[in-house]
Tab-separated table of C-alpha atoms (C1' of nucleotides) in Angstrom:
chain	number	residue	atom	x	y	z
A	1	MET	CA	-11.728	-13.682	20.140
A	2	GLY	CA	-14.397	-14.173	22.760
A	3	GLU	CA	-17.487	-12.120	22.334
A	4	LYS	CA	-17.290	-10.273	25.671
A	5	SER	CA	-19.266	-7.102	25.434
A	6	ALA	CA	-20.779	-6.513	22.019
A	7	GLN	CA	-20.848	-2.827	22.812
A	8	LYS	CA	-17.144	-2.605	23.515
A	9	ARG	CA	-16.453	-4.660	20.433
A	10	LYS	CA	-18.332	-2.161	18.341
A	11	TYR	CA	-16.547	0.698	20.064
A	12	ILE	CA	-13.185	-0.839	19.233
A	13	LEU	CA	-14.122	-1.295	15.581
A	14	GLU	CA	-15.373	2.259	15.262
A	15	THR	CA	-12.246	3.638	16.871
A	16	ALA	CA	-10.004	1.406	14.778
A	17	ARG	CA	-11.823	2.628	11.689
A	18	LYS	CA	-10.693	6.147	12.442
A	19	VAL	CA	-7.136	4.943	12.921
A	20	PHE	CA	-7.199	3.180	9.557
A	21	MET	CA	-8.594	6.286	7.899
A	22	GLU	CA	-5.739	8.262	9.362
A	23	LYS	CA	-2.837	5.897	8.730
A	24	GLY	CA	-3.903	3.404	6.096
A	25	PHE	CA	-3.636	-0.291	6.826
A	26	LYS	CA	-0.016	-1.393	6.857
A	27	LYS	CA	1.267	1.241	9.262
A	28	VAL	CA	-1.312	0.495	11.932
A	29	THR	CA	-0.216	-1.689	14.849
A	30	MET	CA	-2.162	-3.245	17.674
A	31	LYS	CA	-0.513	-0.662	19.876
A	32	ASP	CA	-1.988	2.160	17.816
A	33	ILE	CA	-5.446	0.728	18.228
A	34	VAL	CA	-4.909	0.081	21.932
A	35	GLU	CA	-3.918	3.690	22.425
A	36	ALA	CA	-6.728	5.097	20.316
A	37	CYS	CA	-9.250	3.018	22.246
A	38	GLN	CA	-7.609	3.846	25.561
A	39	ILE	CA	-7.716	0.232	26.606
A	40	SER	CA	-4.958	-2.174	27.524
A	41	ARG	CA	-2.968	-4.400	25.233
A	42	GLY	CA	-4.335	-7.582	26.763
A	43	GLY	CA	-7.805	-6.150	26.620
A	44	LEU	CA	-7.717	-5.723	22.874
A	45	TYR	CA	-6.471	-9.270	22.341
A	46	LEU	CA	-9.538	-10.487	24.178
A	47	TYR	CA	-11.578	-9.223	21.252
A	48	PHE	CA	-9.316	-9.508	18.207
A	49	ASP	CA	-6.190	-11.423	17.286
A	50	ASN	CA	-4.513	-9.012	14.905
A	51	THR	CA	-4.916	-5.928	12.742
A	52	SER	CA	-6.011	-7.909	9.682
A	53	GLU	CA	-8.905	-9.375	11.578
A	54	ILE	CA	-9.882	-5.964	12.880
A	55	PHE	CA	-9.688	-4.436	9.435
A	56	MET	CA	-11.815	-7.152	7.896
A	57	GLU	CA	-14.435	-6.583	10.577
A	58	VAL	CA	-14.310	-2.853	9.901
A	59	MET	CA	-14.902	-3.528	6.203
A	60	LYS	CA	-17.758	-5.827	7.058
A	61	LEU	CA	-19.387	-3.115	9.174
A	62	GLU	CA	-18.705	-0.646	6.417
A	63	SER	CA	-20.481	-2.698	3.777
A	64	GLU	CA	-23.397	-3.344	6.089
A	65	GLU	CA	-23.795	0.313	6.871
A	66	ALA	CA	-22.961	1.510	3.375
A	67	ASP	CA	-26.023	3.191	2.172
A	68	ASP	CA	-26.897	3.179	-1.455
A	69	VAL	CA	-24.422	5.203	-3.494
A	70	PHE	CA	-27.328	7.248	-4.706
A	71	SER	CA	-29.059	7.872	-1.432
A	72	ASP	CA	-27.901	11.480	-1.414
A	73	SER	CA	-28.719	12.045	-5.044
A	74	ILE	CA	-32.233	10.779	-5.433
A	75	THR	CA	-35.040	13.212	-4.897
A	76	GLU	CA	-38.642	13.230	-5.903
A	77	ASP	CA	-38.505	15.155	-9.124
A	78	ALA	CA	-34.877	14.918	-10.165
A	79	THR	CA	-34.104	13.939	-13.734
A	80	ALA	CA	-31.716	11.096	-14.555
A	81	ALA	CA	-29.106	13.647	-15.571
A	82	ASP	CA	-29.540	15.487	-12.269
A	83	ILE	CA	-28.998	12.317	-10.322
A	84	LEU	CA	-25.967	11.301	-12.340
A	85	VAL	CA	-24.407	14.726	-11.904
A	86	LEU	CA	-25.029	14.662	-8.175
A	87	PHE	CA	-23.549	11.197	-7.953
A	88	LEU	CA	-20.427	12.215	-9.852
A	89	GLN	CA	-20.085	15.306	-7.704
A	90	GLU	CA	-20.373	13.165	-4.608
A	91	GLN	CA	-17.656	10.864	-5.914
A	92	LYS	CA	-15.498	13.846	-6.649
A	93	LYS	CA	-15.745	15.113	-3.098
A	94	GLU	CA	-14.987	11.654	-1.790
A	95	LEU	CA	-11.959	10.982	-3.933
A	96	LEU	CA	-10.369	14.352	-3.349
A	97	ARG	CA	-10.112	14.076	0.374
A	98	LYS	CA	-7.112	11.895	1.016
A	99	LYS	CA	-7.552	11.286	4.689
A	100	ASP	CA	-10.993	10.637	6.021
A	101	THR	CA	-11.429	7.677	3.732
A	102	LEU	CA	-10.723	4.002	3.965
A	103	THR	CA	-9.734	3.986	0.301
A	104	GLN	CA	-6.024	3.797	0.839
A	105	ALA	CA	-6.309	1.324	3.687
A	106	VAL	CA	-8.459	-0.963	1.559
A	107	TYR	CA	-5.950	-0.859	-1.278
A	108	GLU	CA	-3.102	-1.608	1.117
A	109	PHE	CA	-5.005	-4.442	2.672
A	110	TYR	CA	-5.649	-6.054	-0.693
A	111	PHE	CA	-2.021	-5.573	-1.682
A	112	GLU	CA	-0.952	-7.402	1.425
A	113	ASN	CA	-3.586	-10.091	1.461
A	114	GLN	CA	-4.521	-11.786	-1.758
A	115	PRO	CA	-7.933	-10.288	-2.610
A	116	PRO	CA	-10.617	-12.825	-1.738
A	117	LYS	CA	-12.688	-14.307	-4.533
A	118	LYS	CA	-15.752	-14.205	-2.343
A	119	ASP	CA	-16.639	-11.359	0.003
A	120	ASN	CA	-14.521	-8.874	-1.860
A	121	PHE	CA	-15.556	-5.569	-0.384
A	122	LEU	CA	-14.360	-3.460	-3.299
A	123	LYS	CA	-15.765	-5.779	-5.936
A	124	LYS	CA	-19.181	-5.760	-4.319
A	125	GLN	CA	-19.202	-1.988	-4.191
A	126	PHE	CA	-17.995	-1.728	-7.745
A	127	ASP	CA	-20.505	-4.170	-9.181
A	128	SER	CA	-23.453	-2.714	-7.379
A	129	ALA	CA	-22.507	0.788	-8.467
A	130	VAL	CA	-22.242	-0.377	-12.073
A	131	LYS	CA	-25.704	-1.912	-11.893
A	132	ILE	CA	-27.263	1.223	-10.522
A	133	ILE	CA	-25.570	3.506	-13.019
A	134	GLU	CA	-26.678	1.230	-15.814
A	135	LYS	CA	-30.290	1.463	-14.636
A	136	LEU	CA	-30.000	5.192	-14.374
A	137	ILE	CA	-28.629	5.527	-17.893
A	138	GLU	CA	-31.407	3.322	-19.224
A	139	ILE	CA	-33.972	5.570	-17.625
A	140	GLY	CA	-32.256	8.597	-19.099
A	141	VAL	CA	-32.201	7.028	-22.527
A	142	ASP	CA	-35.868	6.107	-22.298
A	143	ASN	CA	-36.986	9.624	-21.547
A	144	GLY	CA	-34.636	11.147	-24.101
A	145	GLU	CA	-32.157	12.764	-21.718
A	146	PHE	CA	-29.217	10.580	-22.728
A	147	TYR	CA	-27.945	9.119	-25.903
A	148	CYS	CA	-26.292	5.760	-25.359
A	149	GLU	CA	-25.945	2.587	-27.379
A	150	ASP	CA	-24.434	0.400	-24.693
A	151	CYS	CA	-25.699	1.268	-21.230
A	152	ALA	CA	-23.933	-1.565	-19.457
A	153	GLY	CA	-20.642	-0.784	-21.197
A	154	THR	CA	-20.955	2.902	-20.412
A	155	ALA	CA	-21.752	2.229	-16.775
A	156	ARG	CA	-18.692	0.002	-16.442
A	157	ASN	CA	-16.604	2.551	-18.247
A	158	ILE	CA	-17.699	5.318	-15.902
A	159	MET	CA	-16.805	3.221	-12.893
A	160	PHE	CA	-13.353	2.416	-14.244
A	161	VAL	CA	-12.759	6.106	-14.873
A	162	LEU	CA	-13.777	6.807	-11.283
A	163	GLU	CA	-11.430	4.068	-10.059
A	164	GLY	CA	-8.680	5.622	-12.132
A	165	LEU	CA	-9.374	9.030	-10.668
A	166	LYS	CA	-9.482	7.572	-7.181
A	167	ILE	CA	-6.079	5.927	-7.320
A	168	SER	CA	-4.655	8.901	-9.190
A	169	ALA	CA	-5.822	11.188	-6.433
A	170	GLN	CA	-3.708	9.136	-4.059
A	171	THR	CA	-0.646	8.969	-6.263
A	172	ILE	CA	-0.265	11.653	-8.880
A	173	ARG	CA	-2.130	14.368	-7.014
A	174	ILE	CA	-4.849	15.312	-9.462
A	175	THR	CA	-6.648	18.615	-9.090
A	176	PRO	CA	-10.380	19.282	-8.728
A	177	GLU	CA	-10.274	20.717	-12.243
A	178	THR	CA	-9.051	17.409	-13.612
A	179	VAL	CA	-11.967	15.623	-12.010
A	180	ASP	CA	-14.384	18.226	-13.341
A	181	ARG	CA	-13.035	17.792	-16.834
A	182	GLU	CA	-13.633	14.051	-16.613
A	183	ILE	CA	-17.161	14.591	-15.349
A	184	VAL	CA	-17.909	16.928	-18.225
A	185	TYR	CA	-16.419	14.399	-20.621
A	186	ILE	CA	-18.600	11.614	-19.253
A	187	LEU	CA	-21.746	13.706	-19.485
A	188	LYS	CA	-20.927	14.856	-22.984
A	189	SER	CA	-20.458	11.267	-24.108
A	190	LEU	CA	-24.053	10.728	-22.985
A	191	GLY	CA	-25.146	13.722	-24.985
A	192	VAL	CA	-25.545	16.008	-21.981
A	193	GLU	CA	-24.084	19.487	-22.372
A	194	THR	CA	-23.185	21.357	-19.199
B	1	MET	CA	25.762	7.280	0.623
B	2	GLY	CA	29.279	7.519	-0.808
B	3	GLU	CA	29.563	6.742	-4.471
B	4	LYS	CA	31.898	3.742	-4.140
B	5	SER	CA	31.724	1.576	-7.177
B	6	ALA	CA	29.130	2.715	-9.708
B	7	GLN	CA	28.929	-0.805	-11.007
B	8	LYS	CA	28.047	-2.316	-7.651
B	9	ARG	CA	25.584	0.450	-7.067
B	10	LYS	CA	23.836	-0.419	-10.279
B	11	TYR	CA	23.917	-4.095	-9.379
B	12	ILE	CA	22.267	-3.381	-6.043
B	13	LEU	CA	19.536	-1.323	-7.683
B	14	GLU	CA	18.822	-3.966	-10.284
B	15	THR	CA	18.654	-6.670	-7.649
B	16	ALA	CA	16.502	-4.532	-5.371
B	17	ARG	CA	14.192	-3.908	-8.303
B	18	LYS	CA	13.461	-7.619	-8.506
B	19	VAL	CA	12.797	-7.731	-4.781
B	20	PHE	CA	10.330	-4.833	-5.050
B	21	MET	CA	8.601	-6.539	-7.959
B	22	GLU	CA	8.222	-9.640	-5.862
B	23	LYS	CA	7.159	-8.122	-2.541
B	24	GLY	CA	5.927	-4.623	-3.206
B	25	PHE	CA	7.443	-1.731	-1.282
B	26	LYS	CA	6.333	-1.780	2.320
B	27	LYS	CA	7.219	-5.389	3.047
B	28	VAL	CA	10.800	-5.057	1.817
B	29	THR	CA	13.508	-4.607	4.460
B	30	MET	CA	17.170	-3.780	4.152
B	31	LYS	CA	17.782	-7.368	5.163
B	32	ASP	CA	15.820	-8.626	2.162
B	33	ILE	CA	17.930	-6.555	-0.168
B	34	VAL	CA	21.154	-7.542	1.583
B	35	GLU	CA	20.279	-11.193	1.140
B	36	ALA	CA	19.158	-10.818	-2.453
B	37	CYS	CA	22.393	-9.023	-3.294
B	38	GLN	CA	24.479	-11.444	-1.257
B	39	ILE	CA	26.395	-8.647	0.355
B	40	SER	CA	26.776	-7.650	3.987
B	41	ARG	CA	24.490	-5.434	5.979
B	42	GLY	CA	27.185	-2.808	6.466
B	43	GLY	CA	28.061	-2.985	2.801
B	44	LEU	CA	24.595	-2.006	1.689
B	45	TYR	CA	24.525	0.964	4.061
B	46	LEU	CA	27.668	2.207	2.350
B	47	TYR	CA	25.568	2.785	-0.734
B	48	PHE	CA	22.084	3.546	0.541
B	49	ASP	CA	20.532	4.694	3.785
B	50	ASN	CA	17.140	3.020	3.638
B	51	THR	CA	14.613	1.266	1.444
B	52	SER	CA	12.876	4.499	0.442
B	53	GLU	CA	16.088	5.863	-0.973
B	54	ILE	CA	16.717	2.635	-2.850
B	55	PHE	CA	13.212	2.583	-4.234
B	56	MET	CA	13.425	6.165	-5.422
B	57	GLU	CA	16.662	5.354	-7.201
B	58	VAL	CA	15.026	2.309	-8.774
B	59	MET	CA	12.200	4.497	-10.026
B	60	LYS	CA	14.691	6.983	-11.375
B	61	LEU	CA	16.479	4.227	-13.305
B	62	GLU	CA	13.123	2.950	-14.447
B	63	SER	CA	12.053	6.276	-15.891
B	64	GLU	CA	15.417	6.771	-17.557
B	65	GLU	CA	15.289	3.381	-19.184
B	66	ALA	CA	11.564	3.493	-19.887
B	67	ASP	CA	11.296	3.364	-23.593
B	68	ASP	CA	8.453	5.066	-25.297
B	69	VAL	CA	5.116	3.428	-24.497
B	70	PHE	CA	4.619	2.984	-28.192
B	71	SER	CA	8.005	1.614	-29.098
B	72	ASP	CA	6.559	-1.842	-29.552
B	73	SER	CA	3.532	-0.667	-31.439
B	74	ILE	CA	4.913	1.588	-34.117
B	75	THR	CA	5.812	0.055	-37.420
B	76	GLU	CA	6.355	1.454	-40.851
B	77	ASP	CA	2.914	1.005	-42.369
B	78	ALA	CA	0.644	0.614	-39.337
B	79	THR	CA	-2.501	2.696	-39.209
B	80	ALA	CA	-3.351	4.823	-36.190
B	81	ALA	CA	-5.975	2.274	-35.217
B	82	ASP	CA	-3.431	-0.543	-35.446
B	83	ILE	CA	-1.051	1.286	-33.188
B	84	LEU	CA	-3.725	2.139	-30.665
B	85	VAL	CA	-4.923	-1.465	-30.568
B	86	LEU	CA	-1.399	-2.749	-30.073
B	87	PHE	CA	-0.813	-0.233	-27.325
B	88	LEU	CA	-3.990	-1.215	-25.512
B	89	GLN	CA	-3.112	-4.880	-25.889
B	90	GLU	CA	0.331	-4.180	-24.455
B	91	GLN	CA	-1.254	-2.406	-21.504
B	92	LYS	CA	-3.588	-5.331	-21.014
B	93	LYS	CA	-0.716	-7.789	-20.798
B	94	GLU	CA	1.100	-5.514	-18.381
B	95	LEU	CA	-1.783	-4.904	-16.033
B	96	LEU	CA	-2.846	-8.526	-15.847
B	97	ARG	CA	0.414	-9.858	-14.502
B	98	LYS	CA	0.408	-9.071	-10.824
B	99	LYS	CA	3.971	-9.890	-9.978
B	100	ASP	CA	6.682	-8.899	-12.358
B	101	THR	CA	5.662	-5.303	-12.153
B	102	LEU	CA	6.578	-2.388	-9.986
B	103	THR	CA	2.978	-1.187	-10.116
B	104	GLN	CA	2.028	-2.260	-6.642
B	105	ALA	CA	5.311	-1.154	-5.131
B	106	VAL	CA	4.912	2.290	-6.666
B	107	TYR	CA	1.414	2.633	-5.266
B	108	GLU	CA	2.582	1.525	-1.846
B	109	PHE	CA	5.471	3.934	-1.960
B	110	TYR	CA	3.230	6.855	-2.763
B	111	PHE	CA	0.813	5.810	-0.055
B	112	GLU	CA	3.613	5.887	2.453
B	113	ASN	CA	5.435	8.964	1.233
B	114	GLN	CA	3.467	11.999	0.243
B	115	PRO	CA	3.663	11.978	-3.569
B	116	PRO	CA	6.219	14.581	-4.656
B	117	LYS	CA	5.008	17.575	-6.624
B	118	LYS	CA	8.112	17.464	-8.758
B	119	ASP	CA	9.711	14.267	-10.068
B	120	ASN	CA	6.545	12.263	-9.719
B	121	PHE	CA	7.330	9.078	-11.561
B	122	LEU	CA	3.724	8.080	-12.136
B	123	LYS	CA	2.626	11.550	-13.141
B	124	LYS	CA	5.372	11.850	-15.712
B	125	GLN	CA	4.452	8.518	-17.228
B	126	PHE	CA	0.789	9.391	-17.213
B	127	ASP	CA	1.198	12.791	-18.786
B	128	SER	CA	3.535	11.626	-21.492
B	129	ALA	CA	1.225	8.738	-22.374
B	130	VAL	CA	-1.708	11.151	-22.615
B	131	LYS	CA	0.230	13.383	-24.979
B	132	ILE	CA	1.169	10.541	-27.263
B	133	ILE	CA	-2.325	9.085	-27.356
B	134	GLU	CA	-3.703	12.506	-28.129
B	135	LYS	CA	-1.316	12.855	-31.072
B	136	LEU	CA	-2.248	9.407	-32.265
B	137	ILE	CA	-5.951	10.144	-32.131
B	138	GLU	CA	-5.414	13.384	-34.007
B	139	ILE	CA	-3.638	11.503	-36.751
B	140	GLY	CA	-6.432	8.956	-36.858
B	141	VAL	CA	-9.039	11.710	-37.079
B	142	ASP	CA	-7.141	13.450	-39.857
B	143	ASN	CA	-7.038	10.384	-42.046
B	144	GLY	CA	-10.606	9.429	-41.276
B	145	GLU	CA	-9.942	6.377	-39.135
B	146	PHE	CA	-11.359	7.844	-35.952
B	147	TYR	CA	-14.245	10.042	-35.086
B	148	CYS	CA	-13.476	12.282	-32.145
B	149	GLU	CA	-14.504	15.763	-31.084
B	150	ASP	CA	-12.133	16.162	-28.176
B	151	CYS	CA	-8.836	14.388	-28.724
B	152	ALA	CA	-7.185	15.636	-25.561
B	153	GLY	CA	-10.212	14.725	-23.473
B	154	THR	CA	-10.437	11.297	-25.013
B	155	ALA	CA	-6.743	10.632	-24.488
B	156	ARG	CA	-7.042	11.579	-20.829
B	157	ASN	CA	-10.158	9.506	-20.493
B	158	ILE	CA	-8.432	6.448	-21.950
B	159	MET	CA	-5.560	6.814	-19.526
B	160	PHE	CA	-7.888	7.106	-16.533
B	161	VAL	CA	-9.699	3.979	-17.669
B	162	LEU	CA	-6.356	2.190	-17.887
B	163	GLU	CA	-5.456	3.435	-14.409
B	164	GLY	CA	-8.776	2.139	-13.169
B	165	LEU	CA	-8.169	-1.234	-14.768
B	166	LYS	CA	-4.658	-1.335	-13.332
B	167	ILE	CA	-5.679	-0.796	-9.740
B	168	SER	CA	-8.702	-3.029	-10.183
B	169	ALA	CA	-6.459	-5.816	-11.402
B	170	GLN	CA	-4.637	-5.570	-8.080
B	171	THR	CA	-7.737	-5.390	-5.923
B	172	ILE	CA	-10.929	-6.771	-7.369
B	173	ARG	CA	-9.312	-9.384	-9.616
B	174	ILE	CA	-10.651	-8.444	-13.013
B	175	THR	CA	-10.520	-10.973	-15.838
B	176	PRO	CA	-8.909	-10.635	-19.277
B	177	GLU	CA	-12.429	-10.511	-20.697
B	178	THR	CA	-13.201	-7.425	-18.640
B	179	VAL	CA	-10.154	-5.691	-20.062
B	180	ASP	CA	-11.096	-6.755	-23.572
B	181	ARG	CA	-14.561	-5.337	-23.130
B	182	GLU	CA	-13.108	-2.006	-22.098
B	183	ILE	CA	-10.753	-1.993	-25.066
B	184	VAL	CA	-13.634	-2.666	-27.444
B	185	TYR	CA	-15.617	0.084	-25.746
B	186	ILE	CA	-12.792	2.580	-26.164
B	187	LEU	CA	-12.333	1.724	-29.827
B	188	LYS	CA	-16.040	1.902	-30.502
B	189	SER	CA	-16.211	5.343	-28.946
B	190	LEU	CA	-13.658	6.377	-31.574
B	191	GLY	CA	-15.836	4.866	-34.266
B	192	VAL	CA	-13.673	1.799	-34.748
B	193	GLU	CA	-15.564	-1.497	-34.952
B	194	THR	CA	-13.678	-4.666	-34.104
C	1	DG	C1'	56.506	-5.432	-2.244
C	2	DT	C1'	54.592	-2.621	0.993
C	3	DA	C1'	52.033	1.101	2.945
C	4	DA	C1'	47.937	3.852	2.728
C	5	DA	C1'	43.309	4.172	1.363
C	6	DA	C1'	39.051	2.259	0.229
C	7	DA	C1'	35.641	-1.212	0.471
C	8	DC	C1'	33.521	-4.513	3.077
C	9	DT	C1'	32.047	-7.511	7.074
C	10	DG	C1'	29.556	-9.306	11.151
C	11	DA	C1'	28.379	-8.383	15.669
C	12	DC	C1'	26.194	-5.179	18.679
C	13	DA	C1'	23.130	-1.895	20.901
C	14	DC	C1'	18.801	-0.071	20.324
C	15	DA	C1'	14.051	0.163	19.075
C	16	DT	C1'	9.503	-1.531	18.217
C	17	DA	C1'	5.998	-4.957	17.587
C	18	DT	C1'	3.855	-9.358	18.796
C	19	DG	C1'	1.205	-12.666	21.571
C	20	DT	C1'	0.827	-14.702	26.177
C	21	DA	C1'	0.705	-15.442	31.121
C	22	DT	C1'	-0.005	-13.605	35.405
C	23	DT	C1'	-2.029	-10.351	38.410
C	24	DT	C1'	-5.468	-6.963	39.534
C	25	DT	C1'	-9.916	-4.954	39.207
C	26	DT	C1'	-14.761	-5.136	38.574
C	27	DA	C1'	-19.127	-7.348	38.546
C	28	DT	C1'	-22.244	-11.090	39.984
C	29	DT	C1'	-24.299	-14.358	42.971
C	30	DT	C1'	-25.679	-16.272	47.192
D	1	DA	C1'	-20.346	-9.173	52.798
D	2	DA	C1'	-17.788	-13.095	51.125
D	3	DA	C1'	-17.024	-16.132	47.298
D	4	DT	C1'	-16.729	-16.656	42.653
D	5	DA	C1'	-16.459	-15.547	37.877
D	6	DA	C1'	-15.566	-12.378	34.193
D	7	DA	C1'	-13.010	-8.631	32.263
D	8	DA	C1'	-9.126	-5.821	31.951
D	9	DA	C1'	-4.340	-4.380	32.888
D	10	DT	C1'	0.479	-5.174	33.380
D	11	DA	C1'	4.677	-7.420	32.686
D	12	DC	C1'	7.201	-10.644	30.077
D	13	DA	C1'	9.447	-13.506	26.527
D	14	DT	C1'	10.108	-13.616	21.713
D	15	DA	C1'	10.882	-11.900	17.282
D	16	DT	C1'	12.356	-8.807	13.804
D	17	DG	C1'	14.190	-4.724	12.025
D	18	DT	C1'	17.484	-0.677	12.186
D	19	DG	C1'	21.814	1.775	11.902
D	20	DT	C1'	26.637	1.843	13.521
D	21	DC	C1'	31.312	0.613	14.427
D	22	DA	C1'	35.597	-1.776	15.316
D	23	DG	C1'	38.073	-4.740	12.858
D	24	DT	C1'	39.381	-7.223	8.391
D	25	DT	C1'	40.174	-7.753	3.579
D	26	DT	C1'	40.985	-5.874	-0.874
D	27	DT	C1'	42.570	-2.445	-3.935
D	28	DT	C1'	45.526	1.225	-5.278
D	29	DA	C1'	49.661	3.863	-5.581
D	30	DC	C1'	54.306	4.391	-5.157
DNA sequence: GTAAAAACTGACACATATGTATTTTTATTT
DNA sequence: AAATAAAAATACATATGTGTCAGTTTTTAC
C-alpha cells in the first residue's frame, strides 16, 4: 500500500481498468492484473492489497476523469432537442457495446460489496445526469421546443429507462432497434416528433 | 447427470434456490449446496455437474412455476387502473427486498454466461409482462380510464422503467419513495391522477 | 433371505488463488 | 566504486474449490 512511484501506480490502475472492462469484476484475480501489467506478484502487492481496492481506485479515477455527460453534445447553436437527441444517441452507443465498458464490472462489484451510502459511483453519476437533463428540459420548455409538466419527474424517468436499457443490454440482448424505439418514445412524450 | 430419484432432484433444486437467493450466483460453490442439502459431495455430482447447470435448472423450475404476473392483481370487478396499480405495487415490493429474490443471481449468471438467444429466462418474463400490460392499457383506453396513443410503446416503456428501478435497487440503493414517485409518474402519463 | 443393482459417501489428487517472506536487482549517496 | 536503501521478483505456505473413485450402504427383485 506504500505510495512508491505514482507513475507506476497510475499505470497499474489504467491497465487494471482494461482488464475489468474485459472480464468484469468477480472473475479478475490479482494474477490477471499482474500478467496484464507485466510486473511481478510481489510488485503488485506493494501498491494494492486486493482486487476490490484496485477496482475502487479505478472507479475513483473514472469519476474524476468523467467528463460531463453532455460534453460531446453541446455546441454553440444546438437546440435543446438537438442536445437531448445527441445525448440519447451517445447513451445508445455506450450501452450497446458489451465489452469496452465498466458497466458490468460496476454492477458485479456492487453485488459483491454492499453499495456504499457515501461515495457511490453509480449514484453520483445518476443524480448528476438527472440534474442536467432536468435543466435541459426546462430550457426546451421555455423556448417552446418541449412540452412537459414535470421536468424533474421526466428527467428521472428518462434515466431509469436508460438504466433499464443498460441492464437489459447485458442480460436479455436488446437490439439497436429496441433502443431507438425507446428514444423515439421519450422524445414523443416531450412533444418532439422525429 | 443420471436421473436417480426425481424427488431428491427436486429437493436439491429447491434447496439450491434458497442458497442462490441468499448469495447470488457467482459466490455459490458446490460445497455450499452440498452443505445446504446435507448430502455428500459425491451425491450431488450424481445429479448435477456444476453450479451453472443447477442454476439453469432452478430458473427452468422458476419459469414453469411462475404464475402470471397479474395473478394477484386481477379480481372480478377491478378496473384496469386498479389492476395496474396493484401490479406496480407488487413490483415495488419485489424490487425493494434485496435478498429473497433470484434477481441478483440471474444478473450474475447472465454476466458470466453469454445470455442465450433461446430460452432466455429474463427475456421471456419481460416480453410476456409487456404483452399483458399492453392488453391492460388497451382495455383502460377503451373504457376511458387511460389516455394513451401508443399502448405497446407505453407498455415497453413501463417495463424498462421497472428494470431500471430493479437494478438501481441493487446498486444505488433507491428508497421506497423513489419507486412511488415513478409509479405516480407512470400513472399520470396515462392520465390517471392519484 | 439373499444377491444384484442402484444410490450414496468421504477421501484424494489436482488446480488455482491468496498473501508473505526472502532474495535479487536497481537506484542513490558519499 | 562501495555502501546503503528502495523497488521488484521469486518462491513458499496456506486456503479453497473441483471432480473422481474405491468402497459402503440401501434398495430392489427374485
